[in-house]
Every structure is written in structure tokens, then in C-alpha cells.
Amino acid sequence: MFRFIVRRLLQMVLTFFGATFLVYALMFAAQSDPIQALVGERPITDSQRAALTERYHLNDSFLQQYWYYVKGLLTGDLGTSLTGRRISDMLADAWPVTLRLSLMAIIFAATIAIVAGVVSGIRRGSIFDNATLFVTLIVLAMPIVVLAPLAQLIFGIKLGWFPPTAGRDATLYQLLLPAAVLASLVVATELRVTRASVAENMRADYVRTARAKALTRSRVIGVHVLRNSLIPVVTLIGVDIGGLMSGAIVTEKVFNIPGVGFNLFRGIRTEDGPLVVGFVSFLVIVFLVVNLLVDLLYAVLDPRIRYE
Amino acid sequence: MSDMNALAAETPAPPSPAGRKSRSLAADAWHDLRRSKIFWAALVIIVVVLLMAIWPSLFTSADPHDCVLSRRHRGASGGAIFGYDYQGCDVYAKTVYGARYSILVGVCSVLLAGVIGLTVGLAAGYFGGWLDALLSRFVDVMLGVPFLLGAIVLGKRLAAEPGNSNGVLAVTLTLGILGWTTGARVMRSSVIEAKNQDYVAAARMVGAGPARLIFRHVLPNAMAPFTVVLTILLGINIASEATLSFLGVGLKGDAVSWGISISEATGYVRVAPGPLIWPSVFLAATVLAFIMLGDAVRDAFDPKLR
Amino acid sequence: MTGVTDIRAQIDALPGLDPRAPLLHVEDLHVEFRTRDGVAKAVNGASFHLSAGETLAILGESGCGKSVTAQAVMGILDTPPAHITNGTVRYRGVDLLGLSEQERRKVRANRIAMIFQDALSALNPVYTVGFQLGELFRKHRGLSRKDAKRRAVESLDQVRIPAAGQRINDYPHQFSGGMRQRVMIAMALALDPEVLIADEPTTALDVTVQAQIMRLLAELQRQRTMGLILITHDMGVVADVADRVSVMYAGKVVEEAPVYDIYGRPAHPYTQALLASIPRLDLKGRPLNVIRGLPPALTDIPSGCAFHPRCGYAREICRQEQPPAYRIAPHRESRCHFIREVLGV
């Protein structure tokens, strides 16, 4: 286990540098006018230009620029937005509501995916299974830009079941609809993986053994099949955090939730380059850390990984 | 279903494996596909959307840029069966014309991603060794950046490049440059699988060169799963284009796009839901069609996944 | 099953249970698999019996229905696709096929247990060996976790796994192949069954380990006077441990005989062919006899005697009529129209 953790940590360090380098390179490498890229089409004064040049060390070589940027990331200094606010302060303001929203979404998605996926996987070819496959196909095909506004229109405005918007201090109830929207972004793949995994494990030899041991069906499925089937699902949930982050940008915009995604959206719309780079870098780090945790959980579930 | 396994293990091999092979995998798959309702449904939608993209005038005589503010949010009338949006543009015409950029961006970005994915996957899988290690690590790093976040940064940067008027090139490049990883992974593993087949090893032993090996023996076997990934990617990229356009790092200017239409309409849903609903429906149907097509083809090629 | 402390008493209360009845009696068992691609007739009238302390070998090529028969006796076939269409499986006079799943579970593992070929895939990879053994005691004997663990260690001791007290916390992949098969045996014997069905228990093992496992099985069987059904395709294993042999072909028992008779004087052309295909040192240098042709597809079993397309004795009648079971001697039967020719009498 110890060796696994060490190896995974080293891997994470490598990915951290790789991913942050990638983000930085996407934005600045071989850029004809990096300042213009940062501020977009908005007019800029010479003093702003000088400040940005200094902030991003644009007169240094690219590798040096990257080094300063990583140093900033590691010390929690994400720079200043074009509005003059410190980006770390903006993040501190924005993250609680986003965290609540995404946790709700993860729980919704995982619960539905696992429960329905297990039932589907056991009763493959049943009406329930076919219905689930059909629904997941539809949900899978719904881009978040379709889902969020339509859900708001139908459930928030037309039917009035949920508040159509949620503010800064949104209650859990107000976050219900946006969280459901966000969850539906990942629930379909999670469900399908659960189903496939359960179906595959139901055929496994150890299930035959468990039945030969005269265990009840519920124990065979709930104890023997489930634990094995959850292993790939847990990994997927980690990867899906990335999808949730992307989805949160649109969802928070549509439902007017002033979280991380909402700020990022505004940053894009107001061509606030420093804010975009800062927020994206932060989210990438969160993504990497969450996936590290998920991998450790994976090792807890699967002893074969632990004792490699 | 443990006993299906038992049965498979107990059932003797068919008399002559060579005889089975004469009906090739592709023929088998086509046989299955033809009977798949999902396949035909997907195909119908795709043909209609393609027609819209190529000859929008077949579907509407109205001009999507012919907007009169006085018609703002007016209901359906005459040819404008979906009514008018906040600028007084014909929603139906805009929706029909919106197909063009969605398909254009989708197809071009998938081609780009396909070429990169094919090259990287093939190189990593076929040559192995340090090249494989390097490329695989690079793919890992790319997967360390959630797709849309990378796309926002790259899209924003490309949008600022000179010569980018309506954003089509920028979005295509963004989606192509960031979207090849899954394809590369799938290509790599099928190449490794194909490479280890006995007949490929045999071909190598009788002196077939790498180019011949790759094109005659490895690629034909690796293409099916790769094509499936690209088909599904086409759906995903069309959705991503809409999302990027919605966020403001995608298409812009006078480009007519479902993503932009949706973005514009969200501000007015309470007054007029039509301009939101129709482009949403068309977008979702198109994405659905490509995902269904990919699903159907994969099921046909890999029946055991069903 | 909650609230069950010990189900041994409940087994004794099963309807029709007669301690003097034969331990296990399978008669005219038919199993078919109904799949999209057609109906596969895996077992077509298998009959055999087993007494306490006896070892019956069920011998046959892969695909002859021997594993399916075993799983039908255990009651662990999946329905669908498997359907038992005819026959009886009696344990001490109780027809198991007529019991409810709940009653069936009382017999399974408690009275009739089974070990499988590949212990690595037959054990659950994500639970410790101790957990997988212990759950038998917890669920069937109502023991606490602690007591169950103690019993699990004892079980591992009985199959001679060194340092059982520590190995109990290991996962299946941490054991060697032979040790893993010992774990399987410990698991099957944990509840003191009267019948043990071993489905190719040594096929996946090295030759030296095979011998150890077979010795262990034979010894444990002697200690417990347990009935052992050994399913195998290996004539060598049969010769060493079996008392009686049932030879299966295309889902039917074609010959049944004491082990010495089988080797000395096979009474069915198929058995003859099987014996002739064993490599022998004294025939070194000569071409090995092989049975020509392939076992039939279960979806398309030949009419009449299923072996006729591969049989040297076959004549017109073999294509048309299924041979009945001819009794040659006490405990000796063969299903062949030309039994006299085969025996050379």
C-alpha cells in the first residue's frame, strides 16, 4: 500500500507539471501578442500593458514564465483579475457554493447510477434494463447547454416545482434543480459502466462459487458482485469530476449561482484573461487532487492493486 | 449468467474455424446493423441534418440574417413556423442554417483529431518502447486537464489570433487538438492486439516491411473500434462547439449556430421559450444521432458487450 | 436467512429424508440451454449413483456435459438459459429438483459441496480468504465473526496450509496455485458435506502439485467417509483414486463400471478409444491413436447413438436407434448395440 501511494504521488507530481505546463502553453506558447490574448478585444492602456508584462514576466523566456506561474500556483498566488481583485480572494468567495452544488450532483449521480445500474446489470434484457438504456441514451445526447436552460424552463418556470434561479446563499432546496442538471451530465456513463460491470461480474466464476456456498441471492449480489463491480465505477466518478467542472460553468450561469463556474463564465465573457487562466489552473489542480484520492479509494476496494 | 460461460466452455469449437471466417467480421456486423432500429433512426436524422447543412434553402426560403426588430418575439406565422427571436430573426431559418457550422466544425475537428489520434496511437502501439512510454505519458497529461477547461483556454487564445473572424477555424482547431486522446488510446491498444496476432508475426517473419505490415495487417483490424470512437466523438464535438459558443469562446460574429442561439435565448426564456427550445431540440437530436450510430456500430462489431 | 443459527436440524426435517436411502442418486437427467442461437442439449439422460465413502469418476471429453451435470446436482445452473427438462436428483431419498430454492440452499454446501477447476477465478479477488471461509460459518452456523475466523483457521489447517493463522488475512492472488486449490477444498469441506463434487480439481495445476492435491482429497475423503464425485478428462487421475467410473459422451453416461473393469475390459467403443489414445511407454515410437472426428455440437447431436459418426463398430442401426443400457455384470452397464463385438465374446 505504501509503495502504491508513493508511486501514485510521484505520478501526480509529474501530471501536475505536465498539466499546468499544458494550460500555460495553450495560452501563451508561440503567441504573437500575449497581452492581446489576455485581454481580448478590449482596449488597453500602456500602464496596464506594462503591469501585465511584469505580472506574467512576458519579457522572460517561455520556460521562465512558466516557472513563475507554477511558483505562483504553489504559493496560492493566482494573480490579479483585470478588475483589480485578487483571484485567490474571488475563488475563496466562490468555492463554497460550487462545492455544495457539485457534491450534491456527485451524490445524485452516483446513487442513481449504482442503484439503477445494478438492477439493469442483473436483469439484462428486461423492460427496466431497456428503459434505462433508452433514457441514458437520451441523457447522454443532451449537451449541458440544452439541458440546463430547458430544465430551468420546464421545471423552474413552466411547472414551478423548483426555484428557477439560486443566489449566493442558495439553500439546498434551491440547488436541487441545478444539481440534478449537473448530475445528469455524468449519470448516464456511470450507469452504463455500472451495468456492464455488474453484468460481467455476474458471469464470473467466483459468483458460481458464492452460489455453491449456498449464500442468498441478495448476499451474492450485495457483497460479492457489488464490491467487484464498483471498482471501475469509482475510477469513472473521479474522471467525471472534470466533466462536472465544465458543466458547472454553464449550469451556474443559467441558474445564476455565483460560484467558480459563474465567475469563470464572466471572465470569459469580459475577456478577463488572467482570471480565466487562474481559475482554470485552480480547477485543474482540484481535478488532479480528487483523482489522487479516487485512486487511493480504488486501492482500498481492490487488493490486487494494493499488493502489486 | 455463469452458465452461458459454462456452455461456451463446454461447447466444442465449430468444425472449421476457417469456414466461419469466410463470413468476415465486417459482413457479420453489417448483417446485425441492418436489423438494428437504432441504426436506421440515427441514419435518418443524420441524413436530414446533412441536407440542412449542405442545402439549407431546401428547407426554408427565409434568410436567417433578415431580422426586423419589430417582429421581436412574435409567434409563428407563415414560413416562420417557430416564430421570431429577440432580434426579430426567423427562428426556423436560424435553426436550419445553424446545422451548417455544427456539421462543418464537427466533421473537420473529428478529421483533425482522427489524424492525430491515428498517428499517435499507431506510433505508440506499433513501435512500443520509449516512444510508447513517452506518448502514453503525454496522453495522461492531456487527460489531466478536463476537456472543456483546456478548450476554454485554447479557444480563447486562438480566438485572439488575427484572421479569426467568425471563430470557425479557432473552434475546429481547439476541438481537434484536444479531442484526439481517446482515439489514440483505442488505436494503440488495437494495434498492440493486432500486432501480437500470429499471422502478423508470421508476415513479419517472412520479411514484410513496417509499412506493409501496418497497412495490410494491423490497420484493417484496428479500424473498427477507432471508427466507433470517432463517430461518437463527432456527436461530442458538435455538443462541445455549442457549449463553447454558448460560453463565448466558440463561433461568433455573424455565424449562425445552435450554441449561440441557445445562449441568446436563455436571457428571454420567460418571455419567449421558442427560440430556446428549437435549436436545443435540433442540437440534441444531432448529437443523439451520432452517439446512437456509434453505439449501434460498436454493438454490431462486438456482440458480447450487449 | 437472518436469524438462522444452525440449519443442520432443518436439513434433517426435509420431507422424505431417509438416512438409509442411497447418498446420491441421479436418474435420467436432462439439461438444455435455450439461447438466441438455438437449443443446446448439454445433458441427455445422465444416470449415476454414489454411496458414502465411494469415489465415482465422471469421465469425458470437454463438452460432454459433465460440468453441467455437476452444476445441476448442485442446483447452481442459471435458469434461463439452462433448463432441467427431465430427471431426478435424489439425496438420501429427497428429490432435490422438487425443493424450493430456500430448501435447496440448506442442502447445498451443507450436504453437497463443490470445488471448481480454476481456484484463482473461483475465489472472489477482493475479499480475504478468511472472509470467504468465515462467511460459511457465519451464514450457515450462525457463528460470530470471531468464532467464524477461528473455524476458518482450523479449516485451512486441515488442508495443510502452513501458517494458516496468518494466511487467513491474505487475498486469493497472494497464494500459489496449489495453495489456492487447497483453500477451495477447505471452503467446500468447511460444513462437513457428505458429497463432494470436484470439477477438474487439478487441471489448472502443475503435475507435481496435481498429485499432492489428489492425495489430499483422497485422504480427506477417507477420514470423513464422504462420497466423492471426481469430474475429469484425465484417465491417469481416474486410475489412481476412483472406485467406479461413469463415462459420458454427448450428455449421456455410455458406460459405467468398476475402475478395474474399465481399464481391463472396456465395454463401449468410446471408452476403448479413450484408452487407446493414452500415450504408453511400451508403445513408444508408434503413432498415437487418436479418436477421429470431433465431439458433436450440442445443438446438433447425431441421431441414434451419438457416437456413431466416430465409431468403428457403427452400422445402420446405430444411426437410427439409441442403444439401451445393457447390464453386463452387477454394477456394470454399457450403451452399445454391439456390446458383444466390443467385448469380444
Coordinates of C-alpha atoms in Angstrom, one line a residue, chain A:
Chain A
M1 CA 0.0 0.0 0.0
F2 CA 2.8 2.4 1.0
R3 CA 4.6 1.8 -2.3
F4 CA 1.4 2.3 -4.2
I5 CA 0.8 5.7 -2.5
V6 CA 4.4 6.8 -3.1
R7 CA 4.2 5.8 -6.8
R8 CA 0.9 7.4 -7.2
L9 CA 2.1 10.6 -5.6
L10 CA 5.2 10.8 -7.9
Q11 CA 2.9 10.2 -10.8
M12 CA 0.7 13.0 -9.6
V13 CA 3.6 15.4 -9.4
L14 CA 4.5 14.6 -12.9
T15 CA 1.0 15.1 -14.1
F16 CA 0.7 18.3 -12.2
F17 CA 3.7 19.8 -14.0
G18 CA 2.6 18.4 -17.3
A19 CA -1.0 19.6 -17.0
T20 CA -0.1 23.1 -15.8
F21 CA 2.5 23.4 -18.5
L22 CA -0.1 22.4 -21.0
V23 CA -2.6 25.0 -19.7
Y24 CA 0.2 27.7 -19.8
A25 CA 1.4 26.6 -23.2
L26 CA -2.1 26.6 -24.7
M27 CA -2.5 30.2 -23.6
F28 CA 0.9 31.6 -24.2
A29 CA 3.2 29.5 -26.3
A30 CA 4.1 30.9 -29.8
Q31 CA 1.7 33.8 -29.1
S32 CA 2.1 36.8 -31.3
D33 CA 0.8 39.2 -28.8
P34 CA 0.2 37.6 -25.4
I35 CA -1.2 40.7 -23.9
Q36 CA -3.9 40.9 -26.5
A37 CA -4.7 37.2 -25.9
L38 CA -5.1 38.0 -22.2
V39 CA -7.4 41.0 -22.6
G40 CA -9.0 40.0 -25.9
E41 CA -10.5 42.9 -27.9
R42 CA -10.9 45.3 -25.1
P43 CA -8.8 48.4 -25.4
I44 CA -5.8 48.6 -23.1
T45 CA -3.7 51.4 -21.7
D46 CA 0.1 51.4 -21.7
S47 CA 0.3 51.2 -18.0
Q48 CA -2.0 48.1 -17.9
R49 CA 0.2 46.6 -20.6
A50 CA 3.3 47.2 -18.5
A51 CA 1.6 45.8 -15.4
L52 CA 0.6 42.6 -17.3
T53 CA 4.0 42.2 -18.9
E54 CA 5.5 42.4 -15.4
R55 CA 3.0 40.1 -13.8
Y56 CA 3.4 37.4 -16.5
H57 CA 7.1 38.0 -16.9
L58 CA 6.4 38.3 -20.6
N59 CA 9.9 39.7 -21.3
D60 CA 11.5 36.5 -20.0
S61 CA 11.8 33.2 -21.9
F62 CA 8.8 30.9 -22.0
L63 CA 10.2 28.4 -19.6
Q64 CA 10.9 31.1 -17.0
Q65 CA 7.4 32.5 -17.5
Y66 CA 6.1 29.0 -16.8
W67 CA 8.3 28.7 -13.7
Y68 CA 7.0 31.9 -12.2
Y69 CA 3.4 30.8 -13.0
V70 CA 3.9 27.5 -11.2
K71 CA 5.6 29.2 -8.3
G72 CA 2.5 31.4 -8.0
L73 CA 0.2 28.4 -8.1
L74 CA 2.1 26.6 -5.4
T75 CA 2.2 29.6 -3.1
G76 CA -1.5 30.3 -3.7
D77 CA -0.9 33.4 -5.7
L78 CA -3.0 33.2 -8.7
G79 CA -2.5 36.8 -9.7
T80 CA -5.0 39.7 -10.1
S81 CA -8.0 39.9 -12.4
L82 CA -8.3 42.7 -14.8
T83 CA -10.9 44.1 -12.5
G84 CA -8.2 44.5 -9.9
R85 CA -9.4 41.9 -7.5
R86 CA -7.0 39.2 -6.3
I87 CA -8.0 35.9 -8.0
S88 CA -7.5 33.9 -4.8
D89 CA -10.0 36.1 -3.0
M90 CA -12.5 35.6 -5.7
L91 CA -12.0 31.9 -5.5
A92 CA -12.4 31.9 -1.8
D93 CA -15.7 33.7 -2.2
A94 CA -16.9 31.5 -5.0
W95 CA -16.0 27.9 -4.0
P96 CA -18.4 27.1 -1.1
V97 CA -21.5 27.2 -3.2
T98 CA -19.8 25.4 -6.0
L99 CA -18.6 22.7 -3.7
R100 CA -22.1 22.2 -2.3
L101 CA -23.5 22.1 -5.8
S102 CA -21.0 19.6 -7.1
L103 CA -21.2 17.3 -4.0
M104 CA -25.0 17.2 -4.4
A105 CA -24.5 16.4 -8.1
I106 CA -22.0 13.6 -7.4
I107 CA -24.2 12.1 -4.8
F108 CA -27.3 12.2 -7.0
A109 CA -25.4 10.8 -10.0
A110 CA -23.6 8.0 -8.1
T111 CA -26.8 6.9 -6.2
I112 CA -28.9 6.7 -9.3
A113 CA -26.2 5.2 -11.4
I114 CA -25.3 2.5 -8.9
V115 CA -28.9 1.5 -8.0
A116 CA -30.3 1.5 -11.5
G117 CA -27.1 0.1 -12.9
V118 CA -27.0 -2.8 -10.6
V119 CA -30.7 -3.6 -11.3
S120 CA -30.1 -3.3 -15.0
G121 CA -27.0 -5.4 -14.9
I122 CA -28.7 -8.2 -13.0
R123 CA -31.8 -8.2 -15.2
R124 CA -30.3 -7.6 -18.6
G125 CA -32.8 -7.5 -21.4
S126 CA -35.7 -6.8 -19.0
I127 CA -38.1 -3.9 -19.6
F128 CA -36.4 -2.0 -16.8
D129 CA -33.0 -2.5 -18.5
N130 CA -34.2 -1.5 -21.9
A131 CA -35.9 1.6 -20.5
T132 CA -32.8 2.6 -18.6
L133 CA -30.7 2.1 -21.7
F134 CA -33.1 4.3 -23.7
V135 CA -33.2 7.0 -21.1
T136 CA -29.4 7.1 -20.6
L137 CA -29.0 7.4 -24.4
I138 CA -31.2 10.5 -24.4
V139 CA -29.5 12.0 -21.4
L140 CA -26.1 11.2 -22.9
A141 CA -27.0 13.1 -26.0
M142 CA -28.2 16.2 -24.1
P143 CA -25.4 18.8 -24.1
I144 CA -25.3 20.8 -21.0
V145 CA -26.3 23.9 -22.9
V146 CA -29.5 22.2 -23.8
L147 CA -30.1 20.5 -20.5
A148 CA -29.6 23.5 -18.2
P149 CA -31.8 26.0 -19.9
L150 CA -34.5 23.5 -20.7
A151 CA -34.6 22.2 -17.2
Q152 CA -34.9 25.7 -15.9
L153 CA -37.7 26.4 -18.4
I154 CA -39.7 23.3 -17.7
F155 CA -39.2 22.6 -14.0
G156 CA -38.4 26.1 -12.8
I157 CA -40.6 28.3 -14.9
K158 CA -43.5 26.3 -16.5
L159 CA -44.1 23.8 -13.8
G160 CA -42.8 25.9 -11.0
W161 CA -41.6 22.8 -9.0
F162 CA -38.2 24.4 -8.2
P163 CA -36.9 27.9 -7.9
P164 CA -35.7 28.8 -11.4
T165 CA -32.6 30.6 -10.0
A166 CA -30.4 30.3 -6.9
G167 CA -28.4 33.1 -5.5
R168 CA -25.2 33.4 -3.5
D169 CA -26.6 31.9 -0.3
A170 CA -28.6 29.3 -2.1
T171 CA -30.4 26.8 0.2
L172 CA -30.1 23.1 -0.6
Y173 CA -33.6 23.2 -2.0
Q174 CA -32.7 26.0 -4.4
L175 CA -29.7 24.0 -5.5
L176 CA -31.7 20.8 -6.1
L177 CA -32.6 21.6 -9.8
P178 CA -29.1 22.8 -10.8
A179 CA -27.5 19.8 -9.0
A180 CA -29.8 17.4 -10.9
V181 CA -28.9 19.1 -14.1
L182 CA -25.2 18.7 -13.3
A183 CA -25.7 15.1 -12.2
S184 CA -27.4 14.2 -15.4
L185 CA -24.2 15.2 -17.2
V186 CA -22.4 12.2 -15.8
V187 CA -25.1 9.8 -14.6
A188 CA -25.6 8.2 -18.0
T189 CA -22.0 6.9 -18.4
E190 CA -21.7 6.0 -14.7
L191 CA -24.9 4.0 -15.0
R192 CA -23.8 2.2 -18.2
V193 CA -20.4 1.3 -16.7
T194 CA -22.1 0.0 -13.5
R195 CA -24.5 -2.1 -15.6
A196 CA -21.7 -3.5 -17.8
S197 CA -19.5 -4.2 -14.8
V198 CA -22.3 -5.9 -12.8
A199 CA -23.3 -8.0 -15.9
E200 CA -19.7 -9.0 -16.4
N201 CA -19.2 -9.9 -12.7
M202 CA -22.5 -11.9 -12.6
R203 CA -20.9 -14.2 -15.1
A204 CA -17.7 -14.5 -13.1
D205 CA -16.6 -17.8 -11.6
Y206 CA -16.5 -16.5 -8.1
V207 CA -20.2 -15.9 -8.3
R208 CA -20.8 -19.5 -9.1
T209 CA -18.6 -20.4 -6.1
A210 CA -20.6 -18.0 -3.9
R211 CA -23.8 -19.7 -5.0
A212 CA -22.3 -23.1 -4.4
K213 CA -21.7 -21.9 -0.9
A214 CA -25.5 -21.6 -0.6
L215 CA -25.4 -17.9 0.1
T216 CA -28.6 -16.0 -0.5
R217 CA -29.0 -14.1 -3.8
S218 CA -29.0 -10.8 -2.0
R219 CA -25.7 -11.7 -0.3
V220 CA -24.2 -12.9 -3.6
I221 CA -25.1 -9.7 -5.3
G222 CA -24.8 -7.2 -2.4
V223 CA -21.5 -8.5 -1.1
H224 CA -19.7 -10.4 -3.8
V225 CA -20.8 -8.8 -7.0
L226 CA -21.2 -5.3 -5.8
R227 CA -17.7 -4.8 -4.4
N228 CA -16.1 -6.0 -7.6
S229 CA -18.4 -4.0 -9.8
L230 CA -17.8 -0.7 -8.0
I231 CA -14.1 -0.7 -8.8
P232 CA -14.4 0.7 -12.4
V233 CA -17.3 2.9 -11.3
V234 CA -15.2 4.6 -8.7
T235 CA -12.5 5.4 -11.2
L236 CA -15.1 6.8 -13.5
I237 CA -16.6 9.1 -10.8
G238 CA -13.1 10.6 -10.4
V239 CA -12.7 11.3 -14.1
D240 CA -16.3 12.7 -14.2
I241 CA -15.3 15.4 -11.7
G242 CA -13.7 17.1 -14.8
G243 CA -17.0 16.9 -16.6
L244 CA -18.8 18.3 -13.6
M245 CA -16.4 21.3 -13.5
S246 CA -17.1 22.0 -17.2
G247 CA -20.8 21.6 -16.6
A248 CA -20.8 23.8 -13.6
I249 CA -19.7 26.8 -15.8
V250 CA -22.9 26.6 -17.9
T251 CA -25.2 25.5 -15.0
E252 CA -24.1 28.2 -12.7
K253 CA -24.5 30.8 -15.4
V254 CA -28.0 29.6 -16.3
F255 CA -29.2 29.3 -12.7
N256 CA -27.4 32.4 -11.7
I257 CA -25.3 30.8 -8.9
P258 CA -22.2 33.0 -8.2
G259 CA -19.8 30.1 -7.9
V260 CA -16.5 29.2 -9.5
G261 CA -18.1 28.4 -12.8
F262 CA -20.2 31.6 -12.9
N263 CA -17.0 33.7 -12.3
L264 CA -15.2 31.8 -15.0
F265 CA -18.1 32.4 -17.4
R266 CA -18.0 36.1 -16.6
G267 CA -14.2 36.1 -17.0
I268 CA -14.6 34.6 -20.5
R269 CA -17.3 37.0 -21.5
T270 CA -15.4 40.0 -20.2
E271 CA -12.2 38.8 -21.8
D272 CA -10.5 38.7 -18.4
G273 CA -7.5 36.5 -19.4
P274 CA -5.8 36.5 -16.0
L275 CA -9.0 35.4 -14.3
V276 CA -9.6 32.6 -16.9
V277 CA -6.0 31.2 -16.6
G278 CA -6.1 31.5 -12.8
F279 CA -9.4 29.8 -12.4
V280 CA -8.7 27.1 -14.9
S281 CA -5.3 26.3 -13.2
F282 CA -7.1 26.1 -9.9
L283 CA -9.7 23.7 -11.2
V284 CA -7.0 21.6 -12.9
I285 CA -5.3 21.2 -9.5
V286 CA -8.5 20.3 -7.8
F287 CA -9.1 17.7 -10.5
L288 CA -5.7 16.1 -10.0
V289 CA -6.1 16.0 -6.3
V290 CA -9.6 14.5 -6.5
N291 CA -8.3 11.8 -8.8
L292 CA -5.4 11.1 -6.5
L293 CA -7.9 10.5 -3.7
V294 CA -10.1 8.4 -6.0
D295 CA -7.1 6.2 -6.9
L296 CA -6.4 5.6 -3.2
L297 CA -10.0 4.6 -2.7
Y298 CA -9.6 2.3 -5.7
A299 CA -6.7 0.7 -3.9
V300 CA -8.8 0.2 -0.8
L301 CA -11.5 -1.5 -2.9
D302 CA -9.1 -3.7 -4.9
P303 CA -6.5 -5.6 -3.0
R304 CA -4.7 -6.6 -6.2
I305 CA -3.7 -3.0 -6.7
R306 CA -2.6 -2.6 -3.1
Y307 CA -0.2 -5.5 -3.1
E308 CA 1.3 -5.1 -6.5

